[in-house]
Structure formats: structure tokens, C-alpha cells
């Protein structure tokens, strides 16, 4: 911004001069209003989830593969409830333009993956053979699917919310990564019949953690306020 | 079993404090219910936590004019920027002057902050408070610039002799010529970082407790606790007879 260099060598401005300078800068740089941003965000998010669903369908979509339908439905409903809560808490900001505070976010971020895992275990426990070991399926395919499902929505979120988190941008990105990871875990549960605990850790839970980490890195870089953007 | 009166009183206080007035949930006082009825329906701390997690409390704003102007501006009314500027910049400048101790640098920060607000107007959440958001942007810019330019910050060198120079109608303008102002500033610098932050936001940024909590990312109770401790330190420094609030009034 040109004003920065100028003001180091000038005397203090009067309030009217300062206002005139700010108004001139604002007038010289158009910015999108709420409606434009909402439209852009909707397009971005819809496109990213369409891509994720396409990946999911390409991988085979929802597969029962001999599982009792009550096992599949019970797992998905429980996971969907926990996912819905974390999506609301992590991706929406409520009645504040600042992201939610750590004392609210962190319990949900830690609790949701644990709740999803415990629900999966406790529900599968009731069905004979549902938690048997599958030595040929250690979980790498689920890991790849989970990451492939989550990357595009996470990138779309970061683009849609760029420069919008002046406080704790890394936490905002981490929260988004965890929430999107939970959605991808839900889809992975629909796709994968394995309920073996080491497989669940590697294939279903690890993508949530990786997406959370990726979200934190992206958030730190792109979600915070960037003074350099004013100069561009 | 007979319960001693002190125990009964303590239990009653505990129960009363665990209930949250409905107004804190954003229900407002216009729902036609009595205060008792509202308390009865208020729920527990767990409910408050769940509610605040999902919805976040609505407006309890110290600057409703700025909130309304920002909402209009975010909706595309370009003329509202002038109203927003008038409503928020005097406070912002007073707060930044406290931080940078240099009028021209504070004005630079105001310019940059308002430009960021302008660029991000489309992402302003309808119905939210603008003050914590603007101050958060200003604080982030201040920290960034301080890091880049190795800006001299008062808290780094403890130098209380340099005074902010400004014609703006801010609390510091009245403080400058008084010994009390220097004493307050010196004592503020002695506060711990969390206490100092809360103190500056509330007394110099003129935020209410809810806004300061939103800005700091902590609970309102935590802000009150920090202020209570800061006030105790200040009271000890200024003399028992005068609270920081009274000192503020005297300085003004």
C-alpha cells in the first residue's frame, strides 16, 4: 500500500484527512459484496462435493458386500449424526464473523472422530464376524479413498474462506479438515465392509487426522489476514 | 437432617449461578416471560456450552450503529462505509495508539484495517458484531507489522515517556497531560499479557465483556476474571480509594 511509505515521513493527519484517504482507497478498489461471495462459495462447494461424489462412485459407491443391512444403516446413521454436529461447529461460524473459540472447537474436534470410531466399534460388536480381521485389507485403499474424497472440498473451503480468519487461522483450517475428514469417513464406511480395529485406525481414522493437518497448514497460509494482499 | 444456613446459602448461590439467564442465549427480554420463568427455562452449563457451540451468542453489542452500517455495507450499500468509519475508527485509533505509541503508524494501521474490512465485506456474517472482527484484523496487522519492521512496542522497552500524539477525541488525549495517565500506563504494562489484553480492549477499545471474549476467543467469565485481577492490581497501584473505572472517569 502506498500510504505506508508516505506516512513514515509525514506528520499526523487530521481525522478528516485520514477519512478522505481511506475513502479514496476504498473507492479505488472494488470488493465483492455478500451476495457475490455467497454465489461464489456455493458454486465452489457444490463443485468440490460433486467431484468427491464422482470419485466415490468411480470407486464403486455404497457397497453392502454381505453385511447385514441393519449393520450398514446403524453405522451410517450414527456416523452421520456425529458428522453433522462437527460440520455445523467447524464449518459454520454462527453469529460471529470470527471463527469459533478454541474452548468450543477443540472438544468437538477431538470428540467427533473418537465418537465416530466408538460408534462403529460398538455397533459392529453386535454382529457376528463384523469385526473379524481381513489380512488382505490392511486399510491402504480406504486411506487413499478417504483422502481422495476430502481433498477437493477442503481446498474449496480454503479458497472460499481465504483471508477471513484474523484470529487463529490454523485452528480454523484444522477444524475444517477434521469436519471434512468426518464426511469422507462416512462415505468410506458406506464403501468398506471391514470392521477390524487396526484397519479402522489406518483406513478410516487416519484420513481424518491427515486432512486436519493439511487443513491447519492451508489455514495458516491462506485463511489469515494477509497485509501483502493489499499491495497486489 | 438440618442444613446450616451458611451451607444452604452457598448451595443456593451455586444453583443460581449454574443457571443462565435466557437473554444470554440470545432469547432477548422481549419474549414475554418473567425473569423467573426465563431462569427456569435457562438450562444448565452443559446446555449453554452446546448452544454456544452450535449457534454462538448473538448481538450484545457496544456499537450497534457500526453493526448496522457493516450489515448494509456487506449487502452492497457503498455509502454505508462512511457511517461504519465514523462509528468505529475513533475507538480503533484510540486502541491502536495505545499499542504503537506513534500517531502516524496508528493511522497507517487504521487505513490498512479499514481496507481489509472493505475487501472482506462479503464474508461478514449477517447479524454478527463488527467490533471484535475489526479489532481482530487490526491486532493481526499490528502484530505482523511489528514483526516485520521490528516496531518499538511499549511493552518491549518499558519506556512510558513517549506519548501518543493525536487530535482525535480519545481517552489518551486527556491522559497525556496528567500524571495519573502516566501511572496508569506504567501499571498496565506491568499486567500479565492476558490481563493487559483484556484491560486494553475493555477500557481503551471500549468493548463490552462479550465482545472482548469474542475477540480473545475465551469465555465471558474468563474476561471478567482477567479484568477483576487487572483491576485489583491497578487498584493497589492507584490507591485503595480509587478503582480503575474511577481513574478512567477522572482522566476523562
PDB file of N, CA, C and O in Angstrom, chain B residues 47-84:
ATOM      1  N   UNK B  47     -25.979 -27.204  28.676  1.00  0.00           N
ATOM      2  CA  UNK B  47     -26.838 -26.696  27.609  1.00  0.00           C
ATOM      3  C   UNK B  47     -26.255 -25.424  27.021  1.00  0.00           C
ATOM      4  O   UNK B  47     -26.232 -25.211  25.814  1.00  0.00           O
ATOM      5  N   UNK B  48     -25.741 -24.566  27.908  1.00  0.00           N
ATOM      6  CA  UNK B  48     -25.136 -23.320  27.434  1.00  0.00           C
ATOM      7  C   UNK B  48     -23.959 -23.610  26.513  1.00  0.00           C
ATOM      8  O   UNK B  48     -23.792 -22.985  25.470  1.00  0.00           O
ATOM      9  N   UNK B  49     -23.133 -24.602  26.915  1.00  0.00           N
ATOM     10  CA  UNK B  49     -21.979 -24.952  26.090  1.00  0.00           C
ATOM     11  C   UNK B  49     -22.428 -25.456  24.719  1.00  0.00           C
ATOM     12  O   UNK B  49     -21.929 -25.013  23.685  1.00  0.00           O
ATOM     13  N   UNK B  50     -23.409 -26.370  24.728  1.00  0.00           N
ATOM     14  CA  UNK B  50     -23.882 -26.930  23.458  1.00  0.00           C
ATOM     15  C   UNK B  50     -24.495 -25.837  22.601  1.00  0.00           C
ATOM     16  O   UNK B  50     -24.246 -25.765  21.388  1.00  0.00           O
ATOM     17  N   UNK B  51     -25.281 -24.959  23.239  1.00  0.00           N
ATOM     18  CA  UNK B  51     -25.937 -23.895  22.475  1.00  0.00           C
ATOM     19  C   UNK B  51     -24.917 -22.940  21.874  1.00  0.00           C
ATOM     20  O   UNK B  51     -24.970 -22.604  20.693  1.00  0.00           O
ATOM     21  N   UNK B  52     -23.947 -22.536  22.715  1.00  0.00           N
ATOM     22  CA  UNK B  52     -22.958 -21.581  22.207  1.00  0.00           C
ATOM     23  C   UNK B  52     -22.074 -22.217  21.149  1.00  0.00           C
ATOM     24  O   UNK B  52     -21.575 -21.533  20.268  1.00  0.00           O
ATOM     25  N   UNK B  53     -21.878 -23.553  21.244  1.00  0.00           N
ATOM     26  CA  UNK B  53     -21.074 -24.235  20.233  1.00  0.00           C
ATOM     27  C   UNK B  53     -21.783 -24.248  18.887  1.00  0.00           C
ATOM     28  O   UNK B  53     -21.174 -24.041  17.847  1.00  0.00           O
ATOM     29  N   UNK B  54     -23.084 -24.481  18.901  1.00  0.00           N
ATOM     30  CA  UNK B  54     -23.800 -24.612  17.647  1.00  0.00           C
ATOM     31  C   UNK B  54     -24.202 -23.259  17.071  1.00  0.00           C
ATOM     32  O   UNK B  54     -24.176 -23.052  15.870  1.00  0.00           O
ATOM     33  N   UNK B  55     -24.610 -22.340  17.919  1.00  0.00           N
ATOM     34  CA  UNK B  55     -25.199 -21.096  17.407  1.00  0.00           C
ATOM     35  C   UNK B  55     -24.307 -19.892  17.647  1.00  0.00           C
ATOM     36  O   UNK B  55     -24.325 -18.965  16.873  1.00  0.00           O
ATOM     37  N   UNK B  56     -23.505 -19.869  18.655  1.00  0.00           N
ATOM     38  CA  UNK B  56     -22.740 -18.706  19.129  1.00  0.00           C
ATOM     39  C   UNK B  56     -23.705 -17.582  19.511  1.00  0.00           C
ATOM     40  O   UNK B  56     -24.630 -17.274  18.774  1.00  0.00           O
ATOM     41  N   UNK B  57     -23.484 -16.979  20.650  1.00  0.00           N
ATOM     42  CA  UNK B  57     -24.409 -15.941  21.106  1.00  0.00           C
ATOM     43  C   UNK B  57     -24.541 -14.808  20.095  1.00  0.00           C
ATOM     44  O   UNK B  57     -23.588 -14.478  19.409  1.00  0.00           O
ATOM     45  N   UNK B  58     -25.720 -14.258  20.020  1.00  0.00           N
ATOM     46  CA  UNK B  58     -25.968 -13.172  19.085  1.00  0.00           C
ATOM     47  C   UNK B  58     -25.457 -11.850  19.613  1.00  0.00           C
ATOM     48  O   UNK B  58     -24.569 -11.806  20.439  1.00  0.00           O
ATOM     49  N   UNK B  59     -26.055 -10.784  19.150  1.00  0.00           N
ATOM     50  CA  UNK B  59     -25.514  -9.468  19.461  1.00  0.00           C
ATOM     51  C   UNK B  59     -25.753  -9.060  20.905  1.00  0.00           C
ATOM     52  O   UNK B  59     -26.825  -9.196  21.433  1.00  0.00           O
ATOM     53  N   UNK B  60     -24.709  -8.597  21.507  1.00  0.00           N
ATOM     54  CA  UNK B  60     -24.791  -7.876  22.766  1.00  0.00           C
ATOM     55  C   UNK B  60     -23.761  -6.793  22.546  1.00  0.00           C
ATOM     56  O   UNK B  60     -22.693  -6.810  23.116  1.00  0.00           O
ATOM     57  N   UNK B  61     -24.108  -5.887  21.657  1.00  0.00           N
ATOM     58  CA  UNK B  61     -23.081  -5.052  21.055  1.00  0.00           C
ATOM     59  C   UNK B  61     -22.918  -3.725  21.777  1.00  0.00           C
ATOM     60  O   UNK B  61     -23.874  -3.129  22.246  1.00  0.00           O
ATOM     61  N   UNK B  62     -21.664  -3.261  21.810  1.00  0.00           N
ATOM     62  CA  UNK B  62     -21.396  -1.931  22.347  1.00  0.00           C
ATOM     63  C   UNK B  62     -21.479  -0.887  21.246  1.00  0.00           C
ATOM     64  O   UNK B  62     -21.366   0.293  21.514  1.00  0.00           O
ATOM     65  N   UNK B  63     -21.656  -1.330  20.016  1.00  0.00           N
ATOM     66  CA  UNK B  63     -21.623  -0.394  18.901  1.00  0.00           C
ATOM     67  C   UNK B  63     -22.651  -0.785  17.829  1.00  0.00           C
ATOM     68  O   UNK B  63     -22.284  -1.172  16.709  1.00  0.00           O
ATOM     69  N   UNK B  64     -23.938  -0.711  18.166  1.00  0.00           N
ATOM     70  CA  UNK B  64     -24.968  -1.168  17.216  1.00  0.00           C
ATOM     71  C   UNK B  64     -24.999  -0.353  15.922  1.00  0.00           C
ATOM     72  O   UNK B  64     -25.382  -0.881  14.876  1.00  0.00           O
ATOM     73  N   UNK B  65     -24.577   0.894  15.981  1.00  0.00           N
ATOM     74  CA  UNK B  65     -24.573   1.711  14.752  1.00  0.00           C
ATOM     75  C   UNK B  65     -23.568   1.136  13.755  1.00  0.00           C
ATOM     76  O   UNK B  65     -23.856   1.001  12.557  1.00  0.00           O
ATOM     77  N   UNK B  66     -22.398   0.762  14.272  1.00  0.00           N
ATOM     78  CA  UNK B  66     -21.385   0.168  13.396  1.00  0.00           C
ATOM     79  C   UNK B  66     -21.865  -1.182  12.857  1.00  0.00           C
ATOM     80  O   UNK B  66     -21.638  -1.496  11.680  1.00  0.00           O
ATOM     81  N   UNK B  67     -22.532  -1.961  13.705  1.00  0.00           N
ATOM     82  CA  UNK B  67     -23.043  -3.267  13.254  1.00  0.00           C
ATOM     83  C   UNK B  67     -24.019  -3.089  12.093  1.00  0.00           C
ATOM     84  O   UNK B  67     -23.938  -3.791  11.082  1.00  0.00           O
ATOM     85  N   UNK B  68     -24.931  -2.154  12.283  1.00  0.00           N
ATOM     86  CA  UNK B  68     -25.942  -1.932  11.243  1.00  0.00           C
ATOM     87  C   UNK B  68     -25.300  -1.420   9.954  1.00  0.00           C
ATOM     88  O   UNK B  68     -25.649  -1.855   8.847  1.00  0.00           O
ATOM     89  N   UNK B  69     -24.340  -0.508  10.118  1.00  0.00           N
ATOM     90  CA  UNK B  69     -23.659   0.034   8.930  1.00  0.00           C
ATOM     91  C   UNK B  69     -22.890  -1.065   8.196  1.00  0.00           C
ATOM     92  O   UNK B  69     -22.905  -1.125   6.966  1.00  0.00           O
ATOM     93  N   UNK B  70     -22.244  -1.940   8.960  1.00  0.00           N
ATOM     94  CA  UNK B  70     -21.475  -3.021   8.331  1.00  0.00           C
ATOM     95  C   UNK B  70     -22.401  -3.981   7.595  1.00  0.00           C
ATOM     96  O   UNK B  70     -22.064  -4.457   6.500  1.00  0.00           O
ATOM     97  N   UNK B  71     -23.551  -4.258   8.189  1.00  0.00           N
ATOM     98  CA  UNK B  71     -24.511  -5.141   7.511  1.00  0.00           C
ATOM     99  C   UNK B  71     -24.952  -4.537   6.182  1.00  0.00           C
ATOM    100  O   UNK B  71     -25.031  -5.224   5.163  1.00  0.00           O
ATOM    101  N   UNK B  72     -25.217  -3.231   6.199  1.00  0.00           N
ATOM    102  CA  UNK B  72     -25.637  -2.559   4.959  1.00  0.00           C
ATOM    103  C   UNK B  72     -24.500  -2.570   3.941  1.00  0.00           C
ATOM    104  O   UNK B  72     -24.711  -2.805   2.752  1.00  0.00           O
ATOM    105  N   UNK B  73     -23.311  -2.328   4.430  1.00  0.00           N
ATOM    106  CA  UNK B  73     -22.156  -2.292   3.529  1.00  0.00           C
ATOM    107  C   UNK B  73     -21.898  -3.676   2.922  1.00  0.00           C
ATOM    108  O   UNK B  73     -21.604  -3.788   1.727  1.00  0.00           O
ATOM    109  N   UNK B  74     -22.015  -4.701   3.738  1.00  0.00           N
ATOM    110  CA  UNK B  74     -21.806  -6.068   3.230  1.00  0.00           C
ATOM    111  C   UNK B  74     -22.861  -6.441   2.195  1.00  0.00           C
ATOM    112  O   UNK B  74     -22.609  -7.240   1.298  1.00  0.00           O
ATOM    113  N   UNK B  75     -24.039  -5.837   2.329  1.00  0.00           N
ATOM    114  CA  UNK B  75     -25.110  -6.113   1.360  1.00  0.00           C
ATOM    115  C   UNK B  75     -24.942  -5.321   0.068  1.00  0.00           C
ATOM    116  O   UNK B  75     -25.761  -5.441  -0.842  1.00  0.00           O
ATOM    117  N   UNK B  76     -23.930  -4.466   0.016  1.00  0.00           N
ATOM    118  CA  UNK B  76     -23.658  -3.762  -1.231  1.00  0.00           C
ATOM    119  C   UNK B  76     -23.952  -2.278  -1.209  1.00  0.00           C
ATOM    120  O   UNK B  76     -23.795  -1.603  -2.227  1.00  0.00           O
ATOM    121  N   UNK B  77     -24.370  -1.739  -0.059  1.00  0.00           N
ATOM    122  CA  UNK B  77     -24.642  -0.309   0.055  1.00  0.00           C
ATOM    123  C   UNK B  77     -23.312   0.424   0.304  1.00  0.00           C
ATOM    124  O   UNK B  77     -22.853   0.533   1.447  1.00  0.00           O
ATOM    125  N   UNK B  78     -22.703   0.931  -0.744  1.00  0.00           N
ATOM    126  CA  UNK B  78     -21.372   1.526  -0.629  1.00  0.00           C
ATOM    127  C   UNK B  78     -21.341   2.764   0.264  1.00  0.00           C
ATOM    128  O   UNK B  78     -20.318   3.067   0.884  1.00  0.00           O
ATOM    129  N   UNK B  79     -22.465   3.457   0.329  1.00  0.00           N
ATOM    130  CA  UNK B  79     -22.498   4.678   1.148  1.00  0.00           C
ATOM    131  C   UNK B  79     -22.389   4.371   2.637  1.00  0.00           C
ATOM    132  O   UNK B  79     -22.052   5.246   3.438  1.00  0.00           O
ATOM    133  N   UNK B  80     -22.684   3.130   3.024  1.00  0.00           N
ATOM    134  CA  UNK B  80     -22.657   2.769   4.445  1.00  0.00           C
ATOM    135  C   UNK B  80     -21.238   2.742   4.998  1.00  0.00           C
ATOM    136  O   UNK B  80     -21.056   2.751   6.217  1.00  0.00           O
ATOM    137  N   UNK B  81     -20.245   2.704   4.119  1.00  0.00           N
ATOM    138  CA  UNK B  81     -18.864   2.648   4.614  1.00  0.00           C
ATOM    139  C   UNK B  81     -18.524   3.894   5.427  1.00  0.00           C
ATOM    140  O   UNK B  81     -17.796   3.808   6.418  1.00  0.00           O
ATOM    141  N   UNK B  82     -19.036   5.024   5.001  1.00  0.00           N
ATOM    142  CA  UNK B  82     -18.756   6.271   5.725  1.00  0.00           C
ATOM    143  C   UNK B  82     -19.315   6.204   7.150  1.00  0.00           C
ATOM    144  O   UNK B  82     -18.651   6.602   8.115  1.00  0.00           O
ATOM    145  N   UNK B  83     -20.531   5.673   7.275  1.00  0.00           N
ATOM    146  CA  UNK B  83     -21.133   5.521   8.620  1.00  0.00           C
ATOM    147  C   UNK B  83     -20.318   4.549   9.465  1.00  0.00           C
ATOM    148  O   UNK B  83     -20.099   4.772  10.668  1.00  0.00           O
ATOM    149  N   UNK B  84     -19.913   3.457   8.830  1.00  0.00           N
ATOM    150  CA  UNK B  84     -19.115   2.468   9.551  1.00  0.00           C
ATOM    151  C   UNK B  84     -17.815   3.098  10.038  1.00  0.00           C
ATOM    152  O   UNK B  84     -17.412   2.913  11.196  1.00  0.00           O
TER     153      UNK B  84
END
